[in-house]
CSV table of C-alpha atoms and ligand atoms in Angstrom, one decimal:
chain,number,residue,atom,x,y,z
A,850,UNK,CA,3.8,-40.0,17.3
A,851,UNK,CA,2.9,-40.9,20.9
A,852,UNK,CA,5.3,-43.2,23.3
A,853,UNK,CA,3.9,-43.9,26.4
A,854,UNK,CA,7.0,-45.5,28.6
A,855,UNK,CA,6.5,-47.4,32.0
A,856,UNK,CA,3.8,-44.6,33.0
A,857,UNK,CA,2.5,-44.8,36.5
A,858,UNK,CA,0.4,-42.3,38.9
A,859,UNK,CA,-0.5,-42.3,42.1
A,860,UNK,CA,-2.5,-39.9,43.5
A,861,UNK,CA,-1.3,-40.3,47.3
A,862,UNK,CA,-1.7,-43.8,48.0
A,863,UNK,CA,-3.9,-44.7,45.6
A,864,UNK,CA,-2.3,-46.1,42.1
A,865,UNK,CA,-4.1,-44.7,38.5
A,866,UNK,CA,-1.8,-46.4,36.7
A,867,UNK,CA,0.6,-48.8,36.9
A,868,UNK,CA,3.5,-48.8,34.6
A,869,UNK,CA,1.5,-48.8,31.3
A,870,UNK,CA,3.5,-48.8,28.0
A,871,UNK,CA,1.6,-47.5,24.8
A,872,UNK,CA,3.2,-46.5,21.2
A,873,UNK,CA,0.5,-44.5,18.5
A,874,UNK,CA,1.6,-44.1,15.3
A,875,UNK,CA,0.1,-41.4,12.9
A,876,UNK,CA,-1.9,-43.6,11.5
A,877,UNK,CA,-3.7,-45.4,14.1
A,878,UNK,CA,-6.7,-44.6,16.2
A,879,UNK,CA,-7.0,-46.8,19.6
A,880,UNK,CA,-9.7,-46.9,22.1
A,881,UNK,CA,-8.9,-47.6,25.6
A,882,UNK,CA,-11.7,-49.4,27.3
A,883,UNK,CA,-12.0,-50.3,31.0
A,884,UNK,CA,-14.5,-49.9,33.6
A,885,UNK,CA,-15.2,-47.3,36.3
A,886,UNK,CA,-11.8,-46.1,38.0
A,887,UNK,CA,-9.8,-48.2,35.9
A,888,UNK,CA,-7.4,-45.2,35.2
A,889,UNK,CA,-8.9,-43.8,31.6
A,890,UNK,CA,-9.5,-40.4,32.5
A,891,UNK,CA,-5.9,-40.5,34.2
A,892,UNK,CA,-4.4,-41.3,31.2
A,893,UNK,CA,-5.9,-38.7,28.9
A,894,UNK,CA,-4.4,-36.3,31.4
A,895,UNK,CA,-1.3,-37.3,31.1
A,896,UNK,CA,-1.4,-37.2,27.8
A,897,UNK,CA,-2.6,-33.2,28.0
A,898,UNK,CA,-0.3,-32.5,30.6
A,899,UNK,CA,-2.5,-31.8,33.0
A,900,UNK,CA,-0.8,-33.8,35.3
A,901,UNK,CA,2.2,-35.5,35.6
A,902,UNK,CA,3.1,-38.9,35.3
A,903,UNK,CA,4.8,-40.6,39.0
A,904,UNK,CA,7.0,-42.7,37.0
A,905,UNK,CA,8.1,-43.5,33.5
A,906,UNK,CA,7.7,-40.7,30.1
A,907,UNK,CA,5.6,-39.8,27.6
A,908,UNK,CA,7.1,-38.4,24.3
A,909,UNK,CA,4.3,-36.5,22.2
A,910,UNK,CA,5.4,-35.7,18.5
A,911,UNK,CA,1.9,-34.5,17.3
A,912,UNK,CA,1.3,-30.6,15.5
A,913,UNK,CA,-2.0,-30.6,17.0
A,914,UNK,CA,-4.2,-32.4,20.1
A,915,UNK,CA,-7.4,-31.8,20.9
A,916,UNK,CA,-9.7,-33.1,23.5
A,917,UNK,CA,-13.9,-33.7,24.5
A,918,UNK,CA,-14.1,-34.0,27.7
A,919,UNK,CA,-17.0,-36.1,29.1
A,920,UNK,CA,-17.4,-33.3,31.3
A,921,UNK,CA,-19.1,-31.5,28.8
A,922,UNK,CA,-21.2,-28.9,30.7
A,923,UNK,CA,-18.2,-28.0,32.4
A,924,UNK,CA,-16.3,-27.1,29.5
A,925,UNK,CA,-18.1,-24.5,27.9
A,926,UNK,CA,-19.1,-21.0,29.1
A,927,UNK,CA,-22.8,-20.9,30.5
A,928,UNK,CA,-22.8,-17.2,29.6
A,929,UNK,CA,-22.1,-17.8,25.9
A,930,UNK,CA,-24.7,-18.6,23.4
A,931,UNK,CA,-23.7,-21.7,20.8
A,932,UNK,CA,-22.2,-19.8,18.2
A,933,UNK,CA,-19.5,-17.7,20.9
A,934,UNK,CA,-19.0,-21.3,22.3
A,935,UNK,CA,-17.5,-22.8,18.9
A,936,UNK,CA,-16.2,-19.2,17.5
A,937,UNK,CA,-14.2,-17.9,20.7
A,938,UNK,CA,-10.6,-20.1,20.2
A,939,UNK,CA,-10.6,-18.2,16.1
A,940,UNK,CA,-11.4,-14.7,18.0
A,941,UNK,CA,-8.8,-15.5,20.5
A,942,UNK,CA,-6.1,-17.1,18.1
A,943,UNK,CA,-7.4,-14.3,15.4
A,944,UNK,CA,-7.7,-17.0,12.7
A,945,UNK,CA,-10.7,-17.5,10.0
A,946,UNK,CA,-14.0,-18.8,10.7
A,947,UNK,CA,-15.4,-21.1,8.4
A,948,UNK,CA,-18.6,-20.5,8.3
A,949,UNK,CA,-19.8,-23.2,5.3
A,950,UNK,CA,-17.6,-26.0,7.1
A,951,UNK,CA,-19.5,-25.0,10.2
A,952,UNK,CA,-23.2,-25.6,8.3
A,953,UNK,CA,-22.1,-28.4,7.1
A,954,UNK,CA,-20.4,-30.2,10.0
A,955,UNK,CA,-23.7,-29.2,11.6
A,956,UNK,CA,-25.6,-31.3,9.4
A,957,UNK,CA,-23.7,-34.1,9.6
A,958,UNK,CA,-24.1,-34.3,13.4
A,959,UNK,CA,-27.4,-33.5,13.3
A,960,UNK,CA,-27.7,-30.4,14.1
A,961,UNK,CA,-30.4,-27.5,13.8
A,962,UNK,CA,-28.9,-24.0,12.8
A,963,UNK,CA,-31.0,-22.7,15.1
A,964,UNK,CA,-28.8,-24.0,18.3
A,965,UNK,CA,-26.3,-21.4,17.5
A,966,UNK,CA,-28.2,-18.5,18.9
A,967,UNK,CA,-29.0,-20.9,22.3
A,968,UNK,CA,-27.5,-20.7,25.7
A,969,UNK,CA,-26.4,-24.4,27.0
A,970,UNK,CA,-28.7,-25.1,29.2
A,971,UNK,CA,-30.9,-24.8,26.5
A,972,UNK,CA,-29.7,-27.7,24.9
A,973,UNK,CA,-30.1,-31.1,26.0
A,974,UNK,CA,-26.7,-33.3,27.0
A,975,UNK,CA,-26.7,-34.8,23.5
A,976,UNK,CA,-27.0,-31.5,21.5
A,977,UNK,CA,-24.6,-30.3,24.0
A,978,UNK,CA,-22.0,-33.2,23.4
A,979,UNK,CA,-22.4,-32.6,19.9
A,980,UNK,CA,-21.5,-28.7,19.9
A,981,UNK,CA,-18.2,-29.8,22.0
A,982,UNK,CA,-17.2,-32.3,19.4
A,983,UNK,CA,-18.0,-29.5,16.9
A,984,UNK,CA,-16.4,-27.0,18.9
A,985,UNK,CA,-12.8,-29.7,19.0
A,986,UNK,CA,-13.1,-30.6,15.1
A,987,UNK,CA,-13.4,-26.9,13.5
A,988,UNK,CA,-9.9,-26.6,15.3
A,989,UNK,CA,-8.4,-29.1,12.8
A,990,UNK,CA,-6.6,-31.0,15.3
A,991,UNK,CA,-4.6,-34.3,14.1
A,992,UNK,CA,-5.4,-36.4,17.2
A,993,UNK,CA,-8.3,-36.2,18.6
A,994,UNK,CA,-9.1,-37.3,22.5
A,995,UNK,CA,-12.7,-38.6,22.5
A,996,UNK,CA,-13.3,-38.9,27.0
A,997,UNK,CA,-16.7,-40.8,26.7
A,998,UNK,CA,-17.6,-38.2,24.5
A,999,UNK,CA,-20.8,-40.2,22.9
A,1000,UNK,CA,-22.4,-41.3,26.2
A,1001,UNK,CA,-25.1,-38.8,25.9
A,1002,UNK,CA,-26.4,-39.9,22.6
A,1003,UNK,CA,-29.1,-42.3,21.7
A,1004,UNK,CA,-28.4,-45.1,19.1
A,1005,UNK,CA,-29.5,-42.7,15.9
A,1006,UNK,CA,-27.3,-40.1,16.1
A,1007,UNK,CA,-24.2,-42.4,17.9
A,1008,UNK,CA,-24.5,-43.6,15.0
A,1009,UNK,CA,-24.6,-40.4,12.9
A,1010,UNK,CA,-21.8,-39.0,14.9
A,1011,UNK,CA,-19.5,-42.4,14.0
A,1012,UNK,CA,-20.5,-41.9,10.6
A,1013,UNK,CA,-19.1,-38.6,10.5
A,1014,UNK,CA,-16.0,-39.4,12.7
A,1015,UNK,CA,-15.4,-41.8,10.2
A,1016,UNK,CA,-15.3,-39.4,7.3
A,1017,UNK,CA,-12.8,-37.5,8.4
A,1018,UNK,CA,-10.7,-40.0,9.5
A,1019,UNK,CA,-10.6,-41.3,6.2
A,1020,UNK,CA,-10.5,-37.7,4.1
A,1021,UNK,CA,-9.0,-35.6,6.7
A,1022,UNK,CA,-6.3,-37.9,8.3
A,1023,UNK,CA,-7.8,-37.0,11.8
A,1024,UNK,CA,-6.7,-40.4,14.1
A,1025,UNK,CA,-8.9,-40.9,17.7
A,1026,UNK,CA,-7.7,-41.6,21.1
A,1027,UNK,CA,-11.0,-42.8,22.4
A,1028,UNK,CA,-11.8,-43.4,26.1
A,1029,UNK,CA,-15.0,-45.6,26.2
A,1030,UNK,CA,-17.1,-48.4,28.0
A,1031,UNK,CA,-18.5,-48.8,24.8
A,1032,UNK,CA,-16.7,-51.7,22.2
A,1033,UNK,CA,-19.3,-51.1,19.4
A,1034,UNK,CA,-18.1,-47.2,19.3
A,1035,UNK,CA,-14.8,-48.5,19.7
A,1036,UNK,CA,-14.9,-50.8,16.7
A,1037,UNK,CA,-16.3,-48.4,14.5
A,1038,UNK,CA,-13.9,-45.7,15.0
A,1039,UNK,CA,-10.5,-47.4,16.2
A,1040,UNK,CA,-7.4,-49.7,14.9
A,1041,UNK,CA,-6.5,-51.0,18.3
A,1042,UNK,CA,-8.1,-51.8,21.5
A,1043,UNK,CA,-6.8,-51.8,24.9
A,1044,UNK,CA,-8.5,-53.2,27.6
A,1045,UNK,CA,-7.7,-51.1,31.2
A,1046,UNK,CA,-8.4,-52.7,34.0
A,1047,UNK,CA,-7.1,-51.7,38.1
A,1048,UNK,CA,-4.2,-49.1,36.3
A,1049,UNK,CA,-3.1,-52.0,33.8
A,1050,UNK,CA,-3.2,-52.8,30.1
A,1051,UNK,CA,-4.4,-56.3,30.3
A,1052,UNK,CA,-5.0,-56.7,26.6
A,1053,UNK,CA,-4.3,-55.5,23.3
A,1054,UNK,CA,-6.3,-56.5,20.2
A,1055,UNK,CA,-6.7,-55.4,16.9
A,1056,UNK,CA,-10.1,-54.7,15.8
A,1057,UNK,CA,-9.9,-57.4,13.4
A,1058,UNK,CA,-9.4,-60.1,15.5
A,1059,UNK,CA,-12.1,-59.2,19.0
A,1060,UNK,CA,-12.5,-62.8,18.6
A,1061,UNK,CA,-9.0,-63.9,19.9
A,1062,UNK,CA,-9.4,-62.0,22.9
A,1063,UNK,CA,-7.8,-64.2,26.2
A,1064,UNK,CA,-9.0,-62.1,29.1
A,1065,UNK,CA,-12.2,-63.4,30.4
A,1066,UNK,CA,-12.8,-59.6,31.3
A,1067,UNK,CA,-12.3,-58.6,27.7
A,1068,UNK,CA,-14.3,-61.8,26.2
A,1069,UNK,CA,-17.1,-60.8,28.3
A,1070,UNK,CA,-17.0,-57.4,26.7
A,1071,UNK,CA,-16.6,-58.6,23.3
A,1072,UNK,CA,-19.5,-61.1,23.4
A,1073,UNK,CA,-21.8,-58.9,24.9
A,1074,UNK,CA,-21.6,-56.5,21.9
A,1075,UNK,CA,-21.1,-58.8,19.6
A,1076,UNK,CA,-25.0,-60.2,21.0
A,1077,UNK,CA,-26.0,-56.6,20.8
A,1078,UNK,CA,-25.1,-56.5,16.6
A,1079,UNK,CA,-26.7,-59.6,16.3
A,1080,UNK,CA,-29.9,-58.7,17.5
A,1081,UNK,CA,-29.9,-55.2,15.9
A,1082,UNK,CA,-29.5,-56.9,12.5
A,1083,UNK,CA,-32.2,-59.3,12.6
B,885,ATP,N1,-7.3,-36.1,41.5
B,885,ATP,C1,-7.4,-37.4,42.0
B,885,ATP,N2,-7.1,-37.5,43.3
B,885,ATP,C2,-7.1,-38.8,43.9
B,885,ATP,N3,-7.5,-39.9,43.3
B,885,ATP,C3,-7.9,-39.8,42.0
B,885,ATP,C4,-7.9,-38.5,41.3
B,885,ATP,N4,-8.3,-38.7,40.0
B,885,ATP,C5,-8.6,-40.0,39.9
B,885,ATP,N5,-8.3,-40.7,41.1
B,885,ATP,C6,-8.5,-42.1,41.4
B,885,ATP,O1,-7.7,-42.8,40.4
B,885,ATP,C7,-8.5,-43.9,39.9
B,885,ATP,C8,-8.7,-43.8,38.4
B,885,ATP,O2,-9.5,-42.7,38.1
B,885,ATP,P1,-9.9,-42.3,36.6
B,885,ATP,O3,-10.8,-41.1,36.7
B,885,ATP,O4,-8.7,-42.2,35.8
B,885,ATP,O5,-10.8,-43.6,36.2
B,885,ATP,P2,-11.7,-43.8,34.9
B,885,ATP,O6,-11.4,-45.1,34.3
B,885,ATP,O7,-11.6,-42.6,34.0
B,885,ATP,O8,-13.2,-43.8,35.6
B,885,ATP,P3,-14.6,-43.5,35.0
B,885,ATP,O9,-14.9,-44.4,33.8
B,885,ATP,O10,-15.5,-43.7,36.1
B,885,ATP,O11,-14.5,-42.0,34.5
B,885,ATP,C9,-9.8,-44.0,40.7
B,885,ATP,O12,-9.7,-44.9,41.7
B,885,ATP,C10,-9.9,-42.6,41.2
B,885,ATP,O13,-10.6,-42.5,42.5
């Protein structure tokens, strides 16, 4: 579904990413995870097309790709209230709004009805976040690019958000590309992990096995959430 051949960018003399090689199925979700300026964002680009890779190819065989950007403010019109926000691409591609999927996809993220007649800076960056997501799922895509996209929400509704995530993954056959500095969303949403660090994949696990991780970058990751769930469920 998504081959991702001996990719590198530069950005003048800087290098993004250096020669990364990545295959998706349709089946799998996979979480890339890396710190600060370790070439996430980049890649998600790519991906879009929004720019263009320095070396190497990238074959996309997917109907439909959608993306949250982590960006969010910057991605919606300031002059349109909520509900012109997550109706304009069905005006604009003349298609049918659901309006029951929409109440209910609201509820499971949390949501008041009343946000819909609110500007967004009326909304705090969590409600905000949420009405992106909302805005990327009603548009039934079947890859879905999450850019730190849950960074803006507090444990309860992360976790509320996952839950629904989740559901349609399973019901709906919706698979995640997930950029995050966050393992525990990761885990809960994703097949795969690969671990980013400098422009390079350094590891690859399966979510089943965190445990056999080499890296001492990615074991340091791995045991700090792994603390994390061990405290929560005391
Ligand atoms: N348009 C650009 N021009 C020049 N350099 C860029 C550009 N975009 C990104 N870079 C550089 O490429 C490297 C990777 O950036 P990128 O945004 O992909 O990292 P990231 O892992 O997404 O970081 P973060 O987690 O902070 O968002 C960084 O060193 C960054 O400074």
């Amino acid at each position: 579904m998504l081959e991702i051949i001996n990719v590198s960018k530069k950005y003048k003399t800087e290098t993004a990413l250096d020669n990364i090689n990545l295959s998706i199925d349709s089946s799998t979700s996979i979480a890339v995870i890396g710190e600060s300026g370790s070439g996430k964002t980049t890649l998600c680009k790519l991906i879009l097309d929004i720019e263009k890779p320095s070396e190497g190819k990238i074959i996309k065989n997917i109907p439909k790709i959608n993306i949250v950007f982590q960006d969010y403010r910057s991605s919606v019109n300031p002059l349109f209230k909520v509900k012109q926000i997550i109706k304009e691409p069905f005006w604009l591609e003349k298609k049918f709004f659901n309006e029951i999927k929409l109440n209910k996809f609201l509820e499971e993220l949390n949501l008041l009805p009343n946000i819909l007649d609110k500007f967004p800076h009326e909304l705090s960056g969590g409600q905000l976040q949420r009405v992106c997501i909302l805005r990327a799922i009603l548009a039934k895509p079947s890859f879905l690019i999450l850019d730190e996209a849950l960074n803006a929400l507090d444990i309860f509704t992360k976790n509320k958000v996952i839950t629904f995530l989740k559901r349609l993954k399973k019901e709906e056959n919706l698979n995640y590309f997930l950029i995050t500095h966050d393992l525990q969303v990761a885990s809960s949403l994703c097949d795969e992990i690969k671990i980013l660090k400098k422009g390079k994949i350094i590891e690859s696990l399966k979510i089943n096995s965190l445990k056999k991780a080499q890296n001492s970058y990615t074991k340091e990751l791995i045991n700090s959430v792994i603390f994390i769930k061990e405290k929560n469920e005391k």
